[in-house]
PDB file of C-alpha atoms and ligand atoms in Angstrom:
ATOM      1  CA  MET H 612     -15.403 -23.898  44.337  1.00 50.00           C
ATOM      2  CA  THR H 613     -14.475 -25.598  47.659  1.00 49.00           C
ATOM      3  CA  ASP H 614     -12.588 -28.862  47.542  1.00 54.00           C
ATOM      4  CA  SER H 615     -13.688 -31.869  49.568  1.00 50.00           C
ATOM      5  CA  ALA H 616     -11.113 -31.154  52.412  1.00 46.00           C
ATOM      6  CA  THR H 617     -12.539 -27.646  52.659  1.00 54.00           C
ATOM      7  CA  ASP H 618     -16.003 -28.956  52.516  1.00 58.00           C
ATOM      8  CA  THR H 619     -15.413 -31.249  55.418  1.00 49.00           C
ATOM      9  CA  ARG H 620     -14.158 -28.295  57.435  1.00 51.00           C
ATOM     10  CA  LEU H 621     -17.187 -26.252  56.427  1.00 56.00           C
ATOM     11  CA  ARG H 622     -19.462 -28.859  58.051  1.00 64.00           C
ATOM     12  CA  SER H 623     -19.002 -27.265  61.406  1.00 80.00           C
ATOM     13  CA  PRO H 624     -21.263 -24.214  61.721  1.00 91.00           C
ATOM     14  CA  LEU H 625     -20.133 -21.152  59.825  1.00 95.00           C
ATOM     15  CA  VAL H 626     -21.176 -17.539  60.277  1.00 97.00           C
ATOM     16  CA  ILE H 627     -20.216 -15.249  57.410  1.00 98.00           C
ATOM     17  CA  ALA H 628     -20.757 -11.506  57.972  1.00 98.00           C
ATOM     18  CA  ILE H 629     -20.834  -9.244  54.894  1.00 98.00           C
ATOM     19  CA  ASP H 630     -21.138  -5.377  55.155  1.00 96.00           C
ATOM     20  CA  GLY H 631     -21.034  -2.732  52.530  1.00 93.00           C
ATOM     21  CA  PRO H 632     -22.633   0.421  51.145  1.00 91.00           C
ATOM     22  CA  SER H 633     -25.653   0.642  48.806  1.00 85.00           C
ATOM     23  CA  GLY H 634     -25.064  -0.692  45.315  1.00 84.00           C
ATOM     24  CA  SER H 635     -22.031  -2.737  46.297  1.00 88.00           C
ATOM     25  CA  GLY H 636     -23.840  -5.919  45.307  1.00 89.00           C
ATOM     26  CA  LYS H 637     -23.970  -7.124  48.904  1.00 93.00           C
ATOM     27  CA  SER H 638     -27.423  -8.685  48.779  1.00 94.00           C
ATOM     28  CA  SER H 639     -27.090 -10.692  45.562  1.00 95.00           C
ATOM     29  CA  VAL H 640     -23.469 -11.766  46.493  1.00 97.00           C
ATOM     30  CA  SER H 641     -24.472 -12.787  49.974  1.00 98.00           C
ATOM     31  CA  LYS H 642     -27.378 -14.782  48.689  1.00 98.00           C
ATOM     32  CA  ALA H 643     -25.218 -16.546  46.122  1.00 98.00           C
ATOM     33  CA  VAL H 644     -22.599 -17.383  48.711  1.00 98.00           C
ATOM     34  CA  ALA H 645     -25.290 -18.774  51.033  1.00 98.00           C
ATOM     35  CA  ARG H 646     -26.819 -20.816  48.205  1.00 97.00           C
ATOM     36  CA  SER H 647     -23.418 -22.158  47.238  1.00 97.00           C
ATOM     37  CA  LEU H 648     -22.554 -23.340  50.727  1.00 96.00           C
ATOM     38  CA  SER H 649     -26.176 -24.281  51.749  1.00 94.00           C
ATOM     39  CA  LEU H 650     -26.240 -21.711  54.527  1.00 96.00           C
ATOM     40  CA  ALA H 651     -29.124 -19.584  55.711  1.00 97.00           C
ATOM     41  CA  TYR H 652     -29.314 -15.993  54.362  1.00 98.00           C
ATOM     42  CA  LEU H 653     -30.158 -13.083  56.622  1.00 98.00           C
ATOM     43  CA  ASP H 654     -30.786  -9.693  54.927  1.00 98.00           C
ATOM     44  CA  THR H 655     -30.712  -7.247  57.861  1.00 98.00           C
ATOM     45  CA  GLY H 656     -31.430  -4.264  55.610  1.00 97.00           C
ATOM     46  CA  ALA H 657     -34.764  -5.917  54.822  1.00 98.00           C
ATOM     47  CA  MET H 658     -35.515  -5.781  58.593  1.00 98.00           C
ATOM     48  CA  TYR H 659     -34.902  -2.071  58.722  1.00 98.00           C
ATOM     49  CA  ARG H 660     -37.112  -1.695  55.613  1.00 98.00           C
ATOM     50  CA  ALA H 661     -39.902  -3.825  57.124  1.00 98.00           C
ATOM     51  CA  ALA H 662     -39.642  -1.644  60.298  1.00 98.00           C
ATOM     52  CA  THR H 663     -40.140   1.415  58.120  1.00 98.00           C
ATOM     53  CA  VAL H 664     -43.324  -0.081  56.554  1.00 98.00           C
ATOM     54  CA  TRP H 665     -44.574  -1.059  60.005  1.00 98.00           C
ATOM     55  CA  VAL H 666     -44.106   2.280  61.731  1.00 98.00           C
ATOM     56  CA  THR H 667     -45.623   4.155  58.793  1.00 96.00           C
ATOM     57  CA  GLU H 668     -48.695   1.860  58.984  1.00 96.00           C
ATOM     58  CA  GLN H 669     -48.965   2.368  62.771  1.00 96.00           C
ATOM     59  CA  GLY H 670     -49.269   6.049  62.077  1.00 95.00           C
ATOM     60  CA  VAL H 671     -46.130   6.899  63.978  1.00 95.00           C
ATOM     61  CA  THR H 672     -44.136   9.922  62.623  1.00 90.00           C
ATOM     62  CA  THR H 673     -40.387   9.196  62.313  1.00 86.00           C
ATOM     63  CA  GLU H 674     -39.707  12.397  64.237  1.00 90.00           C
ATOM     64  CA  ASP H 675     -41.096  10.812  67.363  1.00 95.00           C
ATOM     65  CA  GLY H 676     -38.027   8.623  68.176  1.00 96.00           C
ATOM     66  CA  ALA H 677     -39.461   6.925  71.275  1.00 97.00           C
ATOM     67  CA  ALA H 678     -42.732   6.077  69.635  1.00 98.00           C
ATOM     68  CA  VAL H 679     -40.951   4.598  66.606  1.00 98.00           C
ATOM     69  CA  ALA H 680     -38.778   2.451  68.821  1.00 98.00           C
ATOM     70  CA  GLU H 681     -41.779   1.347  70.903  1.00 98.00           C
ATOM     71  CA  ALA H 682     -43.575   0.341  67.670  1.00 98.00           C
ATOM     72  CA  VAL H 683     -40.680  -1.598  66.398  1.00 98.00           C
ATOM     73  CA  ARG H 684     -40.471  -3.547  69.669  1.00 98.00           C
ATOM     74  CA  ARG H 685     -43.970  -4.670  68.871  1.00 98.00           C
ATOM     75  CA  MET H 686     -43.313  -5.473  65.188  1.00 98.00           C
ATOM     76  CA  PRO H 687     -44.562  -9.015  64.257  1.00 98.00           C
ATOM     77  CA  LEU H 688     -41.723  -9.695  61.757  1.00 98.00           C
ATOM     78  CA  SER H 689     -40.994 -13.145  60.386  1.00 97.00           C
ATOM     79  CA  MET H 690     -38.455 -14.141  57.755  1.00 97.00           C
ATOM     80  CA  ARG H 691     -37.727 -17.261  55.748  1.00 97.00           C
ATOM     81  CA  LEU H 692     -33.885 -17.586  55.537  1.00 97.00           C
ATOM     82  CA  ASP H 693     -33.769 -19.885  52.499  1.00 97.00           C
ATOM     83  CA  PRO H 694     -31.390 -18.102  50.001  1.00 97.00           C
ATOM     84  CA  VAL H 695     -33.342 -19.730  47.094  1.00 97.00           C
ATOM     85  CA  ASP H 696     -36.668 -18.576  48.303  1.00 96.00           C
ATOM     86  CA  PRO H 697     -36.357 -15.952  51.045  1.00 96.00           C
ATOM     87  CA  SER H 698     -39.447 -14.206  52.411  1.00 97.00           C
ATOM     88  CA  ILE H 699     -40.340 -11.434  54.806  1.00 98.00           C
ATOM     89  CA  ALA H 700     -43.751 -10.830  56.452  1.00 98.00           C
ATOM     90  CA  LEU H 701     -45.452  -8.617  58.950  1.00 98.00           C
ATOM     91  CA  GLY H 702     -47.960 -10.880  60.617  1.00 97.00           C
ATOM     92  CA  ASP H 703     -49.469 -12.890  57.732  1.00 96.00           C
ATOM     93  CA  ARG H 704     -48.701 -10.253  55.146  1.00 98.00           C
ATOM     94  CA  ASP H 705     -45.797 -10.770  52.668  1.00 98.00           C
ATOM     95  CA  VAL H 706     -43.998  -7.422  52.416  1.00 98.00           C
ATOM     96  CA  ALA H 707     -41.127  -8.482  50.074  1.00 98.00           C
ATOM     97  CA  ALA H 708     -42.187  -6.148  47.257  1.00 97.00           C
ATOM     98  CA  GLU H 709     -43.354  -3.223  49.402  1.00 98.00           C
ATOM     99  CA  ILE H 710     -40.112  -2.890  51.257  1.00 98.00           C
ATOM    100  CA  ARG H 711     -38.285  -2.233  47.923  1.00 94.00           C
ATOM    101  CA  SER H 712     -40.494   0.693  47.019  1.00 94.00           C
ATOM    102  CA  THR H 713     -38.896   4.090  46.328  1.00 88.00           C
ATOM    103  CA  GLU H 714     -40.867   5.592  49.307  1.00 93.00           C
ATOM    104  CA  VAL H 715     -39.479   3.085  51.731  1.00 95.00           C
ATOM    105  CA  SER H 716     -35.969   3.421  50.311  1.00 90.00           C
ATOM    106  CA  ALA H 717     -36.186   7.180  50.862  1.00 89.00           C
ATOM    107  CA  ARG H 718     -37.503   6.890  54.420  1.00 93.00           C
ATOM    108  CA  VAL H 719     -35.553   3.906  55.806  1.00 94.00           C
ATOM    109  CA  SER H 720     -32.567   5.864  56.969  1.00 93.00           C
ATOM    110  CA  SER H 721     -34.706   7.904  59.374  1.00 94.00           C
ATOM    111  CA  VAL H 722     -35.741   4.674  61.044  1.00 97.00           C
ATOM    112  CA  ALA H 723     -32.295   3.013  60.821  1.00 96.00           C
ATOM    113  CA  THR H 724     -30.604   5.952  62.497  1.00 95.00           C
ATOM    114  CA  ASN H 725     -32.802   5.568  65.632  1.00 97.00           C
ATOM    115  CA  LEU H 726     -30.487   4.043  68.177  1.00 97.00           C
ATOM    116  CA  GLU H 727     -33.267   2.321  70.160  1.00 98.00           C
ATOM    117  CA  VAL H 728     -34.548   0.713  66.850  1.00 98.00           C
ATOM    118  CA  ARG H 729     -30.989  -0.493  66.130  1.00 98.00           C
ATOM    119  CA  ALA H 730     -30.765  -1.999  69.664  1.00 98.00           C
ATOM    120  CA  GLU H 731     -34.021  -3.961  69.130  1.00 98.00           C
ATOM    121  CA  LEU H 732     -33.175  -5.172  65.614  1.00 98.00           C
ATOM    122  CA  ARG H 733     -29.606  -6.059  66.655  1.00 98.00           C
ATOM    123  CA  ARG H 734     -31.065  -8.174  69.412  1.00 98.00           C
ATOM    124  CA  ARG H 735     -33.338  -9.997  66.870  1.00 98.00           C
ATOM    125  CA  GLN H 736     -30.490 -10.452  64.361  1.00 98.00           C
ATOM    126  CA  ARG H 737     -28.214 -11.847  67.017  1.00 98.00           C
ATOM    127  CA  GLU H 738     -30.959 -14.314  68.092  1.00 96.00           C
ATOM    128  CA  ILE H 739     -31.447 -15.432  64.501  1.00 96.00           C
ATOM    129  CA  ILE H 740     -27.631 -15.843  63.934  1.00 96.00           C
ATOM    130  CA  ASP H 741     -27.135 -17.834  67.091  1.00 95.00           C
ATOM    131  CA  GLY H 742     -30.239 -19.961  66.280  1.00 94.00           C
ATOM    132  CA  GLU H 743     -28.897 -20.817  62.794  1.00 93.00           C
ATOM    133  CA  ARG H 744     -25.474 -21.686  64.231  1.00 89.00           C
ATOM    134  CA  THR H 745     -26.926 -24.174  66.673  1.00 89.00           C
ATOM    135  CA  LEU H 746     -30.187 -25.799  65.636  1.00 86.00           C
ATOM    136  CA  GLY H 747     -30.954 -23.795  62.507  1.00 84.00           C
ATOM    137  CA  GLY H 748     -34.385 -23.091  61.038  1.00 86.00           C
ATOM    138  CA  PHE H 749     -33.383 -23.234  57.470  1.00 90.00           C
ATOM    139  CA  SER H 750     -29.793 -24.422  57.647  1.00 90.00           C
ATOM    140  CA  GLY H 751     -30.186 -27.160  60.242  1.00 90.00           C
ATOM    141  CA  GLY H 752     -27.294 -25.687  62.084  1.00 91.00           C
ATOM    142  CA  ARG H 753     -24.840 -25.350  59.216  1.00 93.00           C
ATOM    143  CA  GLY H 754     -24.761 -21.588  59.729  1.00 96.00           C
ATOM    144  CA  VAL H 755     -25.694 -18.258  58.052  1.00 97.00           C
ATOM    145  CA  VAL H 756     -24.555 -15.521  55.790  1.00 98.00           C
ATOM    146  CA  ALA H 757     -25.668 -12.264  57.456  1.00 98.00           C
ATOM    147  CA  GLU H 758     -25.425  -9.047  55.464  1.00 98.00           C
ATOM    148  CA  GLY H 759     -25.858  -5.328  56.357  1.00 97.00           C
ATOM    149  CA  ARG H 760     -23.950  -2.286  57.537  1.00 95.00           C
ATOM    150  CA  ASP H 761     -22.811  -3.207  61.047  1.00 96.00           C
ATOM    151  CA  ILE H 762     -22.666  -7.083  61.012  1.00 97.00           C
ATOM    152  CA  THR H 763     -18.895  -7.400  60.902  1.00 96.00           C
ATOM    153  CA  THR H 764     -18.461  -4.835  63.670  1.00 95.00           C
ATOM    154  CA  VAL H 765     -21.422  -4.756  65.992  1.00 96.00           C
ATOM    155  CA  VAL H 766     -23.872  -7.592  65.395  1.00 97.00           C
ATOM    156  CA  ALA H 767     -21.414 -10.501  64.803  1.00 97.00           C
ATOM    157  CA  PRO H 768     -17.836  -9.300  65.316  1.00 97.00           C
ATOM    158  CA  ASP H 769     -17.149 -12.883  66.267  1.00 96.00           C
ATOM    159  CA  ALA H 770     -18.246 -14.238  62.896  1.00 96.00           C
ATOM    160  CA  ASP H 771     -15.955 -16.822  61.358  1.00 96.00           C
ATOM    161  CA  VAL H 772     -15.535 -14.848  58.120  1.00 97.00           C
ATOM    162  CA  ARG H 773     -16.011 -11.060  57.879  1.00 97.00           C
ATOM    163  CA  ILE H 774     -15.986  -9.271  54.562  1.00 97.00           C
ATOM    164  CA  LEU H 775     -16.482  -5.616  53.649  1.00 96.00           C
ATOM    165  CA  LEU H 776     -17.818  -5.533  50.128  1.00 96.00           C
ATOM    166  CA  THR H 777     -17.006  -2.198  48.552  1.00 93.00           C
ATOM    167  CA  ALA H 778     -17.081  -0.564  45.030  1.00 91.00           C
ATOM    168  CA  SER H 779     -16.363   2.895  43.716  1.00 90.00           C
ATOM    169  CA  GLU H 780     -19.139   5.370  43.958  1.00 89.00           C
ATOM    170  CA  GLU H 781     -19.336   5.409  40.170  1.00 89.00           C
ATOM    171  CA  SER H 782     -19.921   1.758  39.788  1.00 90.00           C
ATOM    172  CA  ARG H 783     -22.360   1.541  42.718  1.00 90.00           C
ATOM    173  CA  LEU H 784     -24.409   4.329  41.176  1.00 91.00           C
ATOM    174  CA  ALA H 785     -24.434   2.645  37.809  1.00 90.00           C
ATOM    175  CA  ARG H 786     -25.423  -0.704  39.274  1.00 88.00           C
ATOM    176  CA  ARG H 787     -28.271   0.678  41.309  1.00 85.00           C
ATOM    177  CA  SER H 788     -29.478   2.801  38.413  1.00 89.00           C
ATOM    178  CA  LEU H 789     -29.606  -0.243  36.096  1.00 89.00           C
ATOM    179  CA  GLU H 790     -31.491  -2.231  38.880  1.00 84.00           C
ATOM    180  CA  VAL H 791     -34.081   0.508  39.561  1.00 84.00           C
ATOM    181  CA  HIS H 792     -34.418   2.245  36.172  1.00 88.00           C
ATOM    182  CA  GLY H 793     -33.192  -0.434  33.788  1.00 90.00           C
ATOM    183  CA  THR H 794     -30.619   2.087  32.423  1.00 90.00           C
ATOM    184  CA  ALA H 795     -27.522   4.009  33.628  1.00 89.00           C
ATOM    185  CA  ASP H 796     -28.016   7.176  31.468  1.00 90.00           C
ATOM    186  CA  ALA H 797     -27.495  10.639  32.996  1.00 90.00           C
ATOM    187  CA  ALA H 798     -31.135  11.184  34.171  1.00 90.00           C
ATOM    188  CA  ALA H 799     -31.324   7.719  35.806  1.00 90.00           C
ATOM    189  CA  LEU H 800     -27.930   8.250  37.544  1.00 90.00           C
ATOM    190  CA  ALA H 801     -29.131  11.585  38.892  1.00 88.00           C
ATOM    191  CA  ALA H 802     -32.359   9.966  40.121  1.00 85.00           C
ATOM    192  CA  THR H 803     -30.452   7.205  41.825  1.00 87.00           C
ATOM    193  CA  ARG H 804     -27.969   9.521  43.535  1.00 87.00           C
ATOM    194  CA  ASP H 805     -30.280  10.190  46.482  1.00 79.00           C
ATOM    195  CA  GLN H 806     -30.858   6.431  47.168  1.00 77.00           C
ATOM    196  CA  VAL H 807     -27.136   5.701  47.076  1.00 84.00           C
ATOM    197  CA  VAL H 808     -25.064   8.747  48.118  1.00 86.00           C
ATOM    198  CA  ARG H 809     -27.476  10.632  50.432  1.00 85.00           C
ATOM    199  CA  ARG H 810     -28.670   7.379  52.168  1.00 83.00           C
ATOM    200  CA  ASP H 811     -25.125   6.161  52.777  1.00 84.00           C
ATOM    201  CA  ALA H 812     -24.158   9.569  54.121  1.00 86.00           C
ATOM    202  CA  ASP H 813     -27.151   9.378  56.619  1.00 87.00           C
ATOM    203  CA  ASP H 814     -26.509   5.820  57.478  1.00 83.00           C
ATOM    204  CA  SER H 815     -22.788   6.397  58.184  1.00 84.00           C
ATOM    205  CA  THR H 816     -23.685   8.680  61.009  1.00 86.00           C
ATOM    206  CA  VAL H 817     -24.621   5.614  63.066  1.00 85.00           C
ATOM    207  CA  THR H 818     -22.585   2.760  61.468  1.00 83.00           C
ATOM    208  CA  GLN H 819     -19.089   2.506  59.923  1.00 80.00           C
ATOM    209  CA  PHE H 820     -19.231   0.596  56.689  1.00 82.00           C
ATOM    210  CA  THR H 821     -16.681   2.376  54.419  1.00 81.00           C
ATOM    211  CA  VAL H 822     -13.506   1.234  55.968  1.00 84.00           C
ATOM    212  CA  ALA H 823     -12.742  -2.390  57.104  1.00 86.00           C
ATOM    213  CA  ALA H 824     -12.431  -2.909  60.831  1.00 88.00           C
ATOM    214  CA  ASP H 825      -9.435  -4.976  62.080  1.00 90.00           C
ATOM    215  CA  GLY H 826      -9.665  -8.564  60.866  1.00 91.00           C
ATOM    216  CA  VAL H 827     -12.305  -7.732  58.174  1.00 96.00           C
ATOM    217  CA  VAL H 828     -11.303  -8.559  54.671  1.00 96.00           C
ATOM    218  CA  THR H 829     -12.018  -5.944  52.027  1.00 96.00           C
ATOM    219  CA  LEU H 830     -13.437  -7.128  48.745  1.00 97.00           C
ATOM    220  CA  ASP H 831     -13.492  -4.343  46.030  1.00 95.00           C
ATOM    221  CA  SER H 832     -15.923  -5.322  43.299  1.00 94.00           C
ATOM    222  CA  SER H 833     -15.508  -2.164  41.131  1.00 92.00           C
ATOM    223  CA  GLU H 834     -13.743  -4.075  38.375  1.00 93.00           C
ATOM    224  CA  LEU H 835     -15.480  -7.446  38.874  1.00 94.00           C
ATOM    225  CA  ASP H 836     -18.653  -8.792  37.449  1.00 93.00           C
ATOM    226  CA  PHE H 837     -21.188 -10.574  39.599  1.00 94.00           C
ATOM    227  CA  ASP H 838     -19.720 -14.135  39.139  1.00 97.00           C
ATOM    228  CA  GLN H 839     -16.197 -12.915  39.750  1.00 97.00           C
ATOM    229  CA  THR H 840     -17.301 -11.217  42.950  1.00 97.00           C
ATOM    230  CA  VAL H 841     -19.082 -14.340  44.230  1.00 98.00           C
ATOM    231  CA  GLN H 842     -15.988 -16.434  43.453  1.00 98.00           C
ATOM    232  CA  ALA H 843     -13.766 -13.965  45.169  1.00 98.00           C
ATOM    233  CA  ALA H 844     -16.038 -14.083  48.313  1.00 98.00           C
ATOM    234  CA  LEU H 845     -16.026 -17.918  48.200  1.00 98.00           C
ATOM    235  CA  ARG H 846     -12.188 -17.814  48.015  1.00 97.00           C
ATOM    236  CA  ILE H 847     -12.108 -15.669  51.170  1.00 97.00           C
ATOM    237  CA  VAL H 848     -14.364 -18.346  52.899  1.00 97.00           C
ATOM    238  CA  ASP H 849     -12.182 -21.104  51.512  1.00 95.00           C
ATOM    239  CA  ASP H 850      -8.963 -19.442  52.924  1.00 93.00           C
ATOM    240  CA  HIS H 851     -10.638 -19.361  56.276  1.00 90.00           C
ATOM    241  CA  ALA H 852     -11.611 -23.059  56.139  1.00 86.00           C
ATOM    242  CA  ARG H 853      -7.974 -23.977  55.210  1.00 87.00           C
ATOM    243  CA  ARG H 854      -6.588 -21.864  58.126  1.00 86.00           C
ATOM    244  CA  ARG H 855      -9.121 -23.566  60.410  1.00 80.00           C
ATOM    245  CA  ALA H 856      -8.009 -26.974  59.091  1.00 78.00           C
ATOM    246  CA  VAL H 857      -4.378 -26.124  59.961  1.00 78.00           C
ATOM    247  CA  THR H 858      -5.129 -24.844  63.433  1.00 74.00           C
ATOM    248  CA  ASP H 859      -7.378 -27.976  64.196  1.00 70.00           C
ATOM    249  CA  GLN H 860      -4.551 -30.357  63.245  1.00 65.00           C
TER     250      GLN H 860
HETATM  251  O1  LIG T2363     -29.078  -2.780  52.417  1.00 73.82           O
HETATM  252  P1  LIG T2363     -30.411  -2.013  52.343  1.00 73.82           P
HETATM  253  O2  LIG T2363     -30.454  -0.894  51.294  1.00 73.82           O
HETATM  254  O3  LIG T2363     -31.637  -2.906  52.104  1.00 73.82           O
HETATM  255  O4  LIG T2363     -30.572  -1.372  53.760  1.00 73.82           O
HETATM  256  C1  LIG T2363     -31.762  -0.662  54.173  1.00 73.82           C
HETATM  257  C2  LIG T2363     -31.379   0.512  55.119  1.00 73.82           C
HETATM  258  O5  LIG T2363     -31.093  -0.147  56.373  1.00 73.82           O
HETATM  259  C3  LIG T2363     -30.221   1.293  54.824  1.00 73.82           C
HETATM  260  O6  LIG T2363     -30.592   2.719  54.950  1.00 73.82           O
HETATM  261  C4  LIG T2363     -29.165   1.033  55.797  1.00 73.82           C
HETATM  262  C5  LIG T2363     -29.870   0.379  56.937  1.00 73.82           C
HETATM  263  N1  LIG T2363     -29.092  -0.778  57.528  1.00 73.82           N
HETATM  264  C6  LIG T2363     -28.514  -0.524  58.698  1.00 73.82           C
HETATM  265  O7  LIG T2363     -28.435   0.599  59.200  1.00 73.82           O
HETATM  266  N2  LIG T2363     -27.860  -1.591  59.301  1.00 73.82           N
HETATM  267  C7  LIG T2363     -27.866  -2.808  58.803  1.00 73.82           C
HETATM  268  N3  LIG T2363     -27.262  -3.803  59.401  1.00 73.82           N
HETATM  269  C8  LIG T2363     -28.590  -3.069  57.545  1.00 73.82           C
HETATM  270  C9  LIG T2363     -29.199  -1.989  56.949  1.00 73.82           C
END
């Protein structure tokens, strides 16, 4: 996708922030972009999901906001940021499968809307992004693609490239339904509605991810398949690299 001139420009560290609602294809697109550019991949939604598993295991009820936040500050979370082989663990235990369970999906908003939890996870996310930009655990300092709901606006408003990946509610529901139930028939769509529509409504009380902030490029994937969406995202990165090449001259 990128030509050699662009490639050369992309050798200086690059931070790409991608936000979007559930079912927009954010995670798979971000991972593919990271893979294509040999960047680290940071899934911040996975951090909120791991926090949900952790507080549940600690026996903390989500209604006790202060206790939830206190537990999250003690959470022994580690992540491998390789987009080809990402992992997430609590202590020694891999929780990659657990964090995708229906139960966690249903409960995660109650943890993600706790403002003290957000402050703690934001701090950790910023630390990871700055680390990847400089020395780099996975990327060796090439940079990172970080995806979530508030990366373009709050966590990394200074990112080199900021994208809001959107899609119509209809196509987001159909995608998530296919992913979770293997079909997009009426019953599966109804079962998926809570995960997509209700969760986004809850989440949007603390983050704004439906309208692009100033300087954020909107990429609407409603009419695009997966490969076309990845190519479109890479073109946005490419445009940035070209503009950087012009300003650097
Ligand atoms: O993208 P996801 O479905 O894995 O996100 C899980 C939850 O975390 C979802 O309810 C939104 C929330 N989230 C958030 O509030 N801020 C982020 N940066 C990432 C996710």
